């Protein structure tokens, strides 16, 4: 038997709290702000900042639930293991696992479509060439090693936050209009306003995708019982503040971002001419960051599912040198390319959010069940029962509103 065929001991537990936080910030910012803010504004108009507030509320409660669940069940393929621990139904756990794998592939394909728009700010290359090249390179990086990948993500995440602060500085003059125009950002009592608001919140939720990916690194995080919950809420808080400020600037600016392939570049072209190409280098890097995170997480999901015999055994094989699940990593990469080249940005984004909202509903239910069995397990950061209850209610509400309105 070759070394590659041997089953090595375990994944490497090397991620600290700061690395975990920036891991989450990197994937949320990389998959959201640069590509989807125009779609949210196109749906809600001046109500877009309120849509982000609603999306952040749904994300925060579910995020806290995920943090506690990851402390209770610190395993790869976290959502699948949460369901299994709570309900002990293998078929339900398997469905959950494949749903999450699908959501990772779909959301990453969405990000790649957004990446193409920023490449076109500089050079008009064929879409297939951009998508294929990026995924092949990042799949190789993900197969290299988790610590190396996380360090790259840390560097890029810091660059991303710094760039967004710079963008706020360049375009922040429009905030002077806020005292006189804030009334336009509040919905009226008309049903049409609320329908648009919740449709936009559904889209805005895409921009918070990433915190749920953090739990799939539980086997590689130091002190997961404490650090998973802390890492998730800190990352969510950072991202929510950034989104609220940027979306407020965007709706106050005298430029339409609704149909732009590169909405942040369009905003800069309007408010800070000459900086759009300079700052647009950052989305090229940060969108890669988000894609890299998703490839890594997707591979860990396949690894965990194979361990539970819910996926082919080959996906549980870990390379003895890199100590990463190489077969699972390349499987994820291939299917991302297929979806990215065959579906539009908006359809992929909506499909990704729809799948994840269902996942959040089931995971909040799982925590409710587990907390009833054992309210305060030793070594785990816990939250009051109201957290998963509200996470369940808010997730179900936004899903129903999207279906019926």
XYZ file of C-alpha atoms in Angstrom:
405
model
C 0.000 0.000 0.000
C 1.406 3.419 -0.935
C 1.714 6.289 1.514
C -1.094 8.115 -0.265
C -3.449 5.178 0.352
C -2.729 4.965 4.065
C -5.180 6.535 6.496
C -3.180 9.087 8.510
C -4.022 9.959 12.082
C -5.807 13.296 11.949
C -5.974 16.829 10.650
C -3.511 19.356 12.063
C -4.878 21.465 14.978
C -3.024 24.738 14.340
C -5.545 27.604 13.916
C -5.584 30.283 16.654
C -8.492 32.652 17.422
C -7.077 35.563 15.320
C -6.538 33.259 12.328
C -10.074 31.916 12.731
C -11.571 35.443 12.911
C -9.781 36.615 9.791
C -10.677 33.346 8.094
C -14.356 34.190 8.638
C -13.968 37.881 7.751
C -12.085 36.907 4.600
C -14.716 34.554 3.283
C -17.668 36.850 4.108
C -16.105 39.951 2.561
C -14.562 38.052 -0.327
C -17.857 36.450 -1.329
C -20.113 39.439 -0.817
C -19.404 43.137 -0.804
C -17.629 43.443 -4.143
C -20.146 41.502 -6.228
C -23.598 41.563 -4.611
C -24.100 45.038 -3.189
C -25.354 46.280 -6.571
C -27.981 43.518 -6.705
C -29.256 44.416 -3.226
C -29.510 48.108 -4.121
C -31.182 47.230 -7.423
C -33.894 45.378 -5.468
C -34.433 47.706 -2.481
C -33.125 51.096 -3.596
C -32.799 53.424 -0.595
C -33.955 50.607 1.702
C -30.765 48.649 1.055
C -29.069 49.566 4.391
C -32.176 48.341 6.233
C -31.986 45.099 4.222
C -28.455 44.616 5.544
C -29.653 45.216 9.104
C -32.303 42.501 8.706
C -29.820 40.093 7.117
C -27.311 40.721 9.905
C -29.918 39.966 12.595
C -30.704 36.620 10.975
C -26.976 35.927 10.622
C -26.069 36.887 14.207
C -28.513 34.560 15.945
C -27.737 31.650 13.657
C -24.026 32.478 13.927
C -24.112 32.280 17.726
C -25.930 28.949 17.457
C -23.252 27.664 15.089
C -20.550 28.812 17.511
C -22.014 26.823 20.397
C -22.695 23.812 18.188
C -19.075 23.817 16.981
C -17.901 23.820 20.606
C -20.200 20.925 21.460
C -19.345 18.918 18.321
C -15.855 20.007 17.115
C -15.757 17.955 13.924
C -15.286 18.563 10.199
C -18.565 18.576 8.241
C -20.003 20.411 11.250
C -23.632 20.838 10.159
C -23.945 17.159 9.316
C -22.533 16.197 12.716
C -24.844 18.652 14.513
C -27.877 17.011 12.924
C -26.548 13.528 13.650
C -25.849 14.326 17.321
C -29.289 15.898 17.823
C -31.561 13.518 15.889
C -29.434 10.391 15.276
C -30.953 9.913 11.820
C -28.281 8.939 9.326
C -30.432 9.726 6.285
C -31.138 13.258 7.563
C -27.458 13.789 8.337
C -26.481 12.625 4.855
C -28.997 14.984 3.212
C -27.625 17.828 5.325
C -24.050 17.008 4.366
C -24.751 16.971 0.641
C -26.795 20.182 0.913
C -23.810 21.913 2.489
C -21.424 20.580 -0.141
C -23.797 21.870 -2.823
C -24.057 25.281 -1.144
C -20.257 25.575 -0.984
C -19.894 24.730 -4.659
C -22.742 27.057 -5.695
C -21.584 30.032 -3.596
C -18.020 29.658 -4.859
C -19.238 29.535 -8.452
C -21.173 32.745 -7.675
C -18.020 34.442 -6.430
C -16.115 33.419 -9.539
C -18.753 35.026 -11.748
C -18.309 38.222 -9.729
C -14.534 37.946 -10.062
C -14.824 38.017 -13.847
C -16.412 41.491 -13.672
C -13.406 42.947 -11.826
C -10.924 41.309 -14.184
C -12.764 43.076 -17.024
C -11.995 46.432 -15.370
C -8.414 45.824 -16.499
C -8.467 43.354 -19.400
C -11.111 41.662 -21.532
C -10.217 37.974 -21.173
C -12.609 35.100 -21.961
C -14.775 34.117 -18.992
C -13.911 30.417 -19.259
C -10.184 31.174 -19.106
C -10.508 33.337 -15.977
C -12.720 30.843 -14.129
C -10.677 27.758 -14.975
C -7.296 29.329 -14.221
C -8.350 30.727 -10.843
C -9.887 27.476 -9.620
C -6.976 25.291 -10.720
C -4.463 27.540 -8.934
C -6.513 27.851 -5.736
C -7.273 24.140 -5.602
C -3.531 23.520 -5.630
C -3.041 26.047 -2.786
C -5.827 24.417 -0.744
C -4.187 21.021 -1.207
C -0.855 22.428 -0.012
C -1.775 22.782 3.684
C -4.276 24.380 6.093
C -1.795 26.517 8.049
C -0.242 27.883 4.873
C -3.681 28.570 3.412
C -4.896 30.242 6.617
C -1.846 32.514 6.724
C -2.488 33.594 3.140
C -6.135 34.234 4.038
C -5.034 36.281 7.095
C -2.847 38.549 4.942
C -5.524 39.019 2.285
C -8.265 39.638 4.886
C -6.223 42.431 6.502
C -5.700 43.941 3.035
C -9.442 43.650 2.361
C -10.477 45.460 5.551
C -7.855 48.166 4.966
C -9.083 48.666 1.381
C -12.710 48.980 2.468
C -11.751 51.560 5.092
C -9.894 53.452 2.337
C -12.988 53.243 0.094
C -15.109 54.663 2.942
C -12.607 57.506 3.286
C -12.680 58.265 -0.461
C -16.468 58.173 -0.785
C -17.566 59.129 2.730
C -18.385 62.758 1.845
C -21.858 61.638 0.767
C -22.625 60.725 4.391
C -23.116 64.444 5.002
C -26.538 63.937 3.347
C -27.561 61.329 5.920
C -29.358 63.615 8.433
C -31.685 64.958 5.742
C -32.195 61.703 3.814
C -32.338 59.070 6.539
C -36.136 59.040 6.288
C -35.811 57.600 2.764
C -34.066 54.551 4.239
C -37.024 53.607 6.445
C -39.856 51.550 4.863
C -43.369 52.968 4.792
C -46.440 51.021 5.870
C -47.081 49.954 2.282
C -46.833 46.220 1.620
C -44.767 46.828 -1.515
C -41.971 48.435 0.529
C -41.769 45.484 2.891
C -41.889 42.994 0.045
C -38.916 44.697 -1.618
C -37.117 44.985 1.709
C -37.330 41.279 2.530
C -36.435 40.275 -1.024
C -33.349 42.468 -0.716
C -32.569 41.070 2.751
C -32.665 37.587 1.240
C -30.048 38.689 -1.320
C -28.058 40.596 1.327
C -27.818 37.439 3.373
C -25.539 36.051 0.675
C -22.949 38.581 1.806
C -22.856 36.978 5.278
C -22.155 33.536 3.888
C -18.944 32.339 5.491
C -19.553 32.171 9.242
C -21.109 28.716 8.803
C -17.958 27.613 6.959
C -15.869 28.384 10.020
C -17.349 25.454 11.974
C -15.994 23.009 9.416
C -12.483 23.856 10.606
C -13.252 22.831 14.210
C -10.821 19.891 14.076
C -8.030 22.305 13.131
C -8.776 25.084 15.689
C -7.054 25.314 19.061
C -9.490 25.184 22.033
C -12.580 24.893 19.794
C -14.995 24.803 22.761
C -14.235 28.467 23.466
C -12.689 29.833 20.273
C -15.337 28.767 17.746
C -18.130 30.820 19.346
C -15.848 33.815 19.934
C -14.413 33.682 16.425
C -17.832 33.600 14.761
C -19.425 36.519 16.627
C -16.316 38.702 16.309
C -16.123 38.053 12.540
C -19.854 38.743 12.117
C -19.630 42.005 14.067
C -16.739 43.293 11.932
C -18.478 42.421 8.669
C -21.913 43.785 9.687
C -20.469 47.230 10.501
C -18.565 47.372 7.201
C -21.647 46.385 5.182
C -23.890 48.949 6.875
C -21.480 51.824 6.215
C -20.680 50.846 2.607
C -24.344 50.279 1.704
C -25.317 53.659 3.183
C -22.624 55.398 1.144
C -23.720 53.505 -1.974
C -27.396 54.515 -1.797
C -26.548 58.168 -1.089
C -24.115 58.390 -4.012
C -25.562 59.773 -7.295
C -24.760 56.639 -9.307
C -26.691 53.463 -10.108
C -24.927 50.237 -9.116
C -27.816 47.906 -9.895
C -26.542 46.619 -13.244
C -22.808 46.992 -12.707
C -20.476 43.996 -13.083
C -18.091 45.738 -10.661
C -20.251 47.881 -8.314
C -17.467 49.071 -5.995
C -15.397 50.190 -8.987
C -18.456 52.036 -10.320
C -18.928 53.768 -6.956
C -15.305 54.936 -6.991
C -15.575 56.067 -10.603
C -18.402 58.369 -9.500
C -17.080 59.611 -6.147
C -13.296 59.338 -6.479
C -12.352 59.334 -10.196
C -8.935 57.888 -10.869
C -8.995 55.491 -7.917
C -11.303 52.875 -9.407
C -8.543 50.859 -11.083
C -6.152 51.191 -8.160
C -8.688 49.987 -5.591
C -10.165 47.374 -7.963
C -6.946 45.402 -7.579
C -8.141 44.533 -4.064
C -11.362 42.743 -5.151
C -9.262 40.662 -7.521
C -7.282 39.493 -4.497
C -10.081 39.289 -1.935
C -12.490 37.412 -4.164
C -9.719 34.869 -4.614
C -9.481 34.800 -0.822
C -13.176 33.948 -0.500
C -12.945 31.266 -3.175
C -9.923 29.703 -1.453
C -11.802 29.529 1.852
C -14.742 27.805 0.172
C -12.550 25.242 -1.586
C -10.884 24.385 1.734
C -14.185 24.115 3.588
C -15.815 22.052 0.837
C -12.971 19.568 1.017
C -13.305 19.327 4.830
C -17.020 18.642 4.411
C -16.309 15.775 2.028
C -13.628 14.477 4.408
C -16.047 14.455 7.358
C -18.831 12.846 5.327
C -16.535 10.085 4.121
C -15.562 9.388 7.746
C -19.275 8.794 8.488
C -19.617 6.607 5.352
C -21.937 9.180 3.744
C -19.520 9.855 0.870
C -17.030 7.655 -1.010
C -14.125 6.480 1.147
C -11.575 8.078 -1.174
C -12.573 11.529 0.123
C -11.341 10.592 3.617
C -7.818 9.958 2.398
C -5.329 12.550 3.643
C -1.976 13.100 1.985
C 0.783 12.128 4.473
C 2.952 15.101 3.478
C 0.476 18.001 3.306
C -2.014 16.355 5.717
C -4.902 17.670 3.644
C -7.746 15.738 1.921
C -6.422 16.055 -1.626
C -9.014 13.948 -3.472
C -11.878 15.854 -1.836
C -10.196 19.164 -2.650
C -9.894 18.458 -6.365
C -13.439 17.042 -6.533
C -14.782 20.363 -5.189
C -12.649 22.355 -7.637
C -13.911 20.523 -10.722
C -17.591 20.994 -9.887
C -17.102 24.691 -9.091
C -15.763 25.185 -12.624
C -18.775 23.387 -14.140
C -21.349 25.538 -12.298
C -19.482 28.832 -12.723
C -19.380 28.397 -16.494
C -23.034 27.406 -16.887
C -25.126 29.638 -14.567
C -25.575 33.383 -13.936
C -24.431 35.340 -10.888
C -27.939 36.124 -9.627
C -29.361 32.620 -10.037
C -26.369 31.053 -8.291
C -26.550 33.574 -5.428
C -30.257 32.999 -4.816
C -29.844 29.219 -4.914
C -26.978 29.390 -2.417
C -28.955 31.493 0.086
C -32.055 29.311 -0.251
C -30.062 26.175 0.583
C -28.276 27.793 3.516
C -31.440 29.194 5.088
C -32.820 25.632 5.209
C -29.548 24.506 6.787
C -29.760 27.254 9.423
C -33.318 26.270 10.321
C -32.238 22.664 10.924
C -29.071 23.623 12.826
C -30.944 25.962 15.177
C -33.395 23.133 15.865
C -30.441 20.840 16.571
C -29.052 23.217 19.186
C -32.459 23.498 20.854
C -32.546 19.696 21.182
C -28.946 19.468 22.447
C -29.432 22.268 24.993
C -32.476 20.487 26.422
C -30.366 17.357 26.903
C -27.318 19.119 28.331
C -27.681 22.878 28.987
C -24.097 23.609 30.027
C -21.432 21.114 28.867
C -17.989 21.564 30.390
C -15.472 23.557 28.340
C -18.046 24.926 25.866
C -19.074 28.582 25.434
C -22.888 28.471 25.662
C -25.689 30.977 24.983
C -29.243 31.270 26.389
C -31.961 29.099 24.808
C -33.506 32.224 23.246
C -30.567 32.412 20.798
C -31.323 29.216 18.802
C -35.081 29.845 19.159
C -34.766 33.292 17.549
C -32.280 31.938 15.016
C -34.889 29.354 13.993
C -37.767 31.867 13.898
C -35.889 34.528 11.921
C -34.507 32.013 9.412
C -37.913 30.445 8.866
C -39.538 33.872 8.506
C -37.133 35.146 5.856
C -37.455 31.861 3.929
C -41.276 32.007 3.991
C -41.349 35.648 2.991
C -39.047 34.915 0.062
C -41.227 32.007 -1.090
C -44.596 33.750 -0.755
C -43.657 37.316 -1.645
